């Protein structure tokens, strides 16, 4: 047998194992509300090749490829346990088992590692929580996709309605079409039909009422059977407490803004300060995509090295707020053609750091350049640290943070030497550390942080909404603190 034959046989074997994983992962998800992860990446509803690629990803950050032959025994062990709603990372199970010298079997080790999710310790399945989307633009439709994707997983979030301004004939058909097909993020994973007579979009069996209104105070959501809902305002039209309070109508209990909040509206970056949300908080903001991109790695660096001062320069994809061709705009430069120019503009991300990291006393400044790409941006974060270090130490630290820390859902890590912006379309992380261009000299460090400013940010919004709804399920094995 040739080497090529060996490689092909090995591939077919791993392919067969990955194929057998799919029904186990699906059953755990549907029947026990267990989301199986691999290095914080969900394996639910993933294809055979996607499962294999996710295993191979470990080579980039851990140095060695993780094989399905290693993780499959832990997945099988989970099926023997009385599990409650949880997220379980089989990569971490496999890797911690390697270093455990107690001689436990896979089954014994797994039962011990996830004991908090089993038997009398397990939490009860949550009742579904109504969600309303106010606005249905770029972020609104991606948040809708995520909510529909998670429906039935037990996370308790159920998209009940979207509120939009009337748009003329076949409005609902056109909105459904925009949900179905996206030039950047591809086809919707599932089926979408339209019930024009009842003003509903049915996506993967989820009936979503389309409500037409120009005024938040004119809607009584209880008339549509919606109660105690979380409303996600992705219009950005109202950003202070007075404006957002208009949404607190019958049927709406809380309002989450997908833009930086003004005044005393809390700016929340999940993974960093979401624990500050009080049960009686009715209005909060998920800050901006750039704030979500820079705050987690900034916290990781501050915790380890201290940060005295910093500057962030964002090279940001153009947005719907800019003009396609030169035309009048309220801002000085955003009126110039977005697909033809680099446009210097302002960013509030640096000033928003103080809200998300109040204990950080360092001054962080920032500016932004909009560039002619439709999605994925990069933040260049230049820091003066509290102590001297080396490039290798910083990269090892950030790699470990991306794998095992409480920030592993926010921070990703890549060593790919040829990575470019389009490679990160669809990333679910708030930011991705690019190891290649990272520079460290003494107490100065420059980090290059990619982020999908649409989808990655939308994932952060969903995490905040899950937390607010009280159904953010624990992850096992517990991340290192």
Tab-separated table of N, CA, C and O in Angstrom, residues 54-98:
chain	number	residue	atom	x	y	z
A	54	UNK	N	-13.022	21.112	12.000
A	54	UNK	CA	-12.970	21.701	13.335
A	54	UNK	C	-11.959	20.962	14.201
A	54	UNK	O	-11.233	21.575	14.994
A	55	UNK	N	-11.877	19.640	14.039
A	55	UNK	CA	-10.855	18.879	14.757
A	55	UNK	C	-9.460	19.289	14.300
A	55	UNK	O	-8.547	19.440	15.112
A	56	UNK	N	-9.306	19.478	13.015
A	56	UNK	CA	-7.988	19.836	12.483
A	56	UNK	C	-7.568	21.227	12.938
A	56	UNK	O	-6.362	21.497	13.090
A	57	UNK	N	-8.530	22.082	13.177
A	57	UNK	CA	-8.245	23.445	13.619
A	57	UNK	C	-7.343	23.467	14.848
A	57	UNK	O	-6.526	24.375	15.018
A	58	UNK	N	-7.449	22.460	15.698
A	58	UNK	CA	-6.659	22.426	16.927
A	58	UNK	C	-5.171	22.484	16.640
A	58	UNK	O	-4.386	22.966	17.464
A	59	UNK	N	-4.776	22.023	15.458
A	59	UNK	CA	-3.353	22.043	15.103
A	59	UNK	C	-2.814	23.479	15.075
A	59	UNK	O	-1.671	23.730	15.463
A	60	UNK	N	-3.649	24.411	14.605
A	60	UNK	CA	-3.218	25.802	14.502
A	60	UNK	C	-2.857	26.384	15.857
A	60	UNK	O	-1.898	27.129	15.992
A	61	UNK	N	-3.646	26.050	16.865
A	61	UNK	CA	-3.468	26.724	18.149
A	61	UNK	C	-2.834	25.850	19.211
A	61	UNK	O	-2.171	26.359	20.105
A	62	UNK	N	-2.992	24.540	19.094
A	62	UNK	CA	-2.423	23.666	20.113
A	62	UNK	C	-1.169	22.940	19.639
A	62	UNK	O	-0.495	22.276	20.417
A	63	UNK	N	-0.870	23.048	18.336
A	63	UNK	CA	0.337	22.426	17.811
A	63	UNK	C	0.145	21.037	17.261
A	63	UNK	O	0.913	20.583	16.415
A	64	UNK	N	-0.868	20.338	17.718
A	64	UNK	CA	-1.150	18.983	17.221
A	64	UNK	C	-2.614	18.872	16.848
A	64	UNK	O	-3.483	19.449	17.502
A	65	UNK	N	-2.877	18.115	15.812
A	65	UNK	CA	-4.255	17.918	15.361
A	65	UNK	C	-4.989	17.002	16.315
A	65	UNK	O	-4.437	16.023	16.818
A	66	UNK	N	-6.224	17.350	16.582
A	66	UNK	CA	-7.074	16.519	17.426
A	66	UNK	C	-7.864	15.586	16.524
A	66	UNK	O	-8.464	16.020	15.545
A	67	UNK	N	-7.866	14.308	16.818
A	67	UNK	CA	-8.530	13.333	15.957
A	67	UNK	C	-9.890	12.946	16.523
A	67	UNK	O	-10.094	12.916	17.743
A	68	UNK	N	-10.802	12.620	15.603
A	68	UNK	CA	-12.116	12.130	16.038
A	68	UNK	C	-11.987	10.816	16.795
A	68	UNK	O	-12.858	10.466	17.593
A	69	UNK	N	-10.908	10.079	16.551
A	69	UNK	CA	-10.705	8.831	17.304
A	69	UNK	C	-10.459	9.118	18.781
A	69	UNK	O	-10.745	8.277	19.638
A	70	UNK	N	-9.948	10.323	19.083
A	70	UNK	CA	-9.723	10.711	20.477
A	70	UNK	C	-10.988	11.235	21.146
A	70	UNK	O	-11.216	11.002	22.333
A	71	UNK	N	-11.809	11.989	20.398
A	71	UNK	CA	-12.973	12.623	21.008
A	71	UNK	C	-14.216	11.733	21.022
A	71	UNK	O	-15.079	11.892	21.885
A	72	UNK	N	-14.295	10.788	20.083
A	72	UNK	CA	-15.481	9.935	20.007
A	72	UNK	C	-15.768	9.180	21.313
A	72	UNK	O	-16.925	9.113	21.740
A	73	UNK	N	-14.771	8.608	21.992
A	73	UNK	CA	-15.073	7.910	23.246
A	73	UNK	C	-15.727	8.812	24.295
A	73	UNK	O	-16.579	8.354	25.067
A	74	UNK	N	-15.353	10.084	24.315
A	74	UNK	CA	-15.947	11.006	25.289
A	74	UNK	C	-17.376	11.353	24.898
A	74	UNK	O	-18.249	11.493	25.759
A	75	UNK	N	-17.620	11.472	23.599
A	75	UNK	CA	-18.981	11.700	23.131
A	75	UNK	C	-19.871	10.511	23.483
A	75	UNK	O	-20.998	10.681	23.961
A	76	UNK	N	-19.373	9.311	23.286
A	76	UNK	CA	-20.133	8.113	23.640
A	76	UNK	C	-20.384	8.035	25.140
A	76	UNK	O	-21.462	7.622	25.587
A	77	UNK	N	-19.387	8.462	25.931
A	77	UNK	CA	-19.546	8.436	27.384
A	77	UNK	C	-20.663	9.367	27.833
A	77	UNK	O	-21.374	9.082	28.806
A	78	UNK	N	-20.848	10.476	27.129
A	78	UNK	CA	-21.903	11.426	27.484
A	78	UNK	C	-23.285	10.800	27.348
A	78	UNK	O	-24.209	11.153	28.082
A	79	UNK	N	-23.437	9.885	26.410
A	79	UNK	CA	-24.753	9.275	26.174
A	79	UNK	C	-25.192	8.384	27.327
A	79	UNK	O	-26.368	8.042	27.430
A	80	UNK	N	-24.260	8.003	28.192
A	80	UNK	CA	-24.590	7.113	29.322
A	80	UNK	C	-24.981	7.895	30.567
A	80	UNK	O	-25.359	7.283	31.582
A	81	UNK	N	-24.891	9.226	30.506
A	81	UNK	CA	-25.107	10.052	31.691
A	81	UNK	C	-26.475	10.725	31.682
A	81	UNK	O	-27.031	11.003	30.620
A	82	UNK	N	-26.974	10.989	32.873
A	82	UNK	CA	-28.252	11.705	33.026
A	82	UNK	C	-27.964	13.203	33.005
A	82	UNK	O	-27.911	13.864	34.035
A	83	UNK	N	-27.772	13.731	31.788
A	83	UNK	CA	-27.337	15.111	31.621
A	83	UNK	C	-28.503	16.091	31.584
A	83	UNK	O	-29.566	15.789	31.035
A	84	UNK	N	-28.263	17.284	32.137
A	84	UNK	CA	-29.198	18.384	32.011
A	84	UNK	C	-28.681	19.402	31.029
A	84	UNK	O	-27.602	19.228	30.436
A	85	UNK	N	-29.408	20.493	30.815
A	85	UNK	CA	-28.986	21.521	29.869
A	85	UNK	C	-27.575	22.020	30.166
A	85	UNK	O	-27.264	22.404	31.295
A	86	UNK	N	-26.725	22.004	29.151
A	86	UNK	CA	-25.326	22.384	29.349
A	86	UNK	C	-24.627	22.462	28.000
A	86	UNK	O	-25.177	22.076	26.970
A	87	UNK	N	-23.397	22.959	28.042
A	87	UNK	CA	-22.498	22.925	26.896
A	87	UNK	C	-21.277	22.120	27.319
A	87	UNK	O	-20.685	22.403	28.366
A	88	UNK	N	-20.905	21.133	26.523
A	88	UNK	CA	-19.805	20.252	26.905
A	88	UNK	C	-18.772	20.220	25.790
A	88	UNK	O	-19.096	19.904	24.644
A	89	UNK	N	-17.536	20.570	26.139
A	89	UNK	CA	-16.450	20.659	25.170
A	89	UNK	C	-15.653	19.359	25.183
A	89	UNK	O	-14.878	19.096	26.099
A	90	UNK	N	-15.865	18.534	24.147
A	90	UNK	CA	-15.205	17.230	24.126
A	90	UNK	C	-13.711	17.350	23.816
A	90	UNK	O	-12.939	16.430	24.125
A	91	UNK	N	-13.291	18.470	23.233
A	91	UNK	CA	-11.854	18.684	23.020
A	91	UNK	C	-11.153	18.870	24.357
A	91	UNK	O	-10.093	18.289	24.603
A	92	UNK	N	-11.755	19.677	25.234
A	92	UNK	CA	-11.160	19.877	26.552
A	92	UNK	C	-11.199	18.601	27.377
A	92	UNK	O	-10.268	18.321	28.149
A	93	UNK	N	-12.254	17.819	27.238
A	93	UNK	CA	-12.305	16.525	27.927
A	93	UNK	C	-11.133	15.645	27.499
A	93	UNK	O	-10.421	15.074	28.323
A	94	UNK	N	-10.919	15.555	26.180
A	94	UNK	CA	-9.849	14.701	25.654
A	94	UNK	C	-8.481	15.201	26.090
A	94	UNK	O	-7.604	14.402	26.472
A	95	UNK	N	-8.285	16.508	26.057
A	95	UNK	CA	-6.969	17.051	26.371
A	95	UNK	C	-6.650	16.994	27.851
A	95	UNK	O	-5.507	16.734	28.242
A	96	UNK	N	-7.635	17.209	28.710
A	96	UNK	CA	-7.376	17.107	30.146
A	96	UNK	C	-7.218	15.651	30.570
A	96	UNK	O	-6.473	15.355	31.504
A	97	UNK	N	-7.876	14.758	29.866
A	97	UNK	CA	-7.739	13.326	30.172
A	97	UNK	C	-6.311	12.850	29.888
A	97	UNK	O	-5.770	12.006	30.612
A	98	UNK	N	-5.693	13.415	28.826
A	98	UNK	CA	-4.323	13.036	28.484
A	98	UNK	C	-3.360	13.273	29.641
A	98	UNK	O	-2.407	12.525	29.840
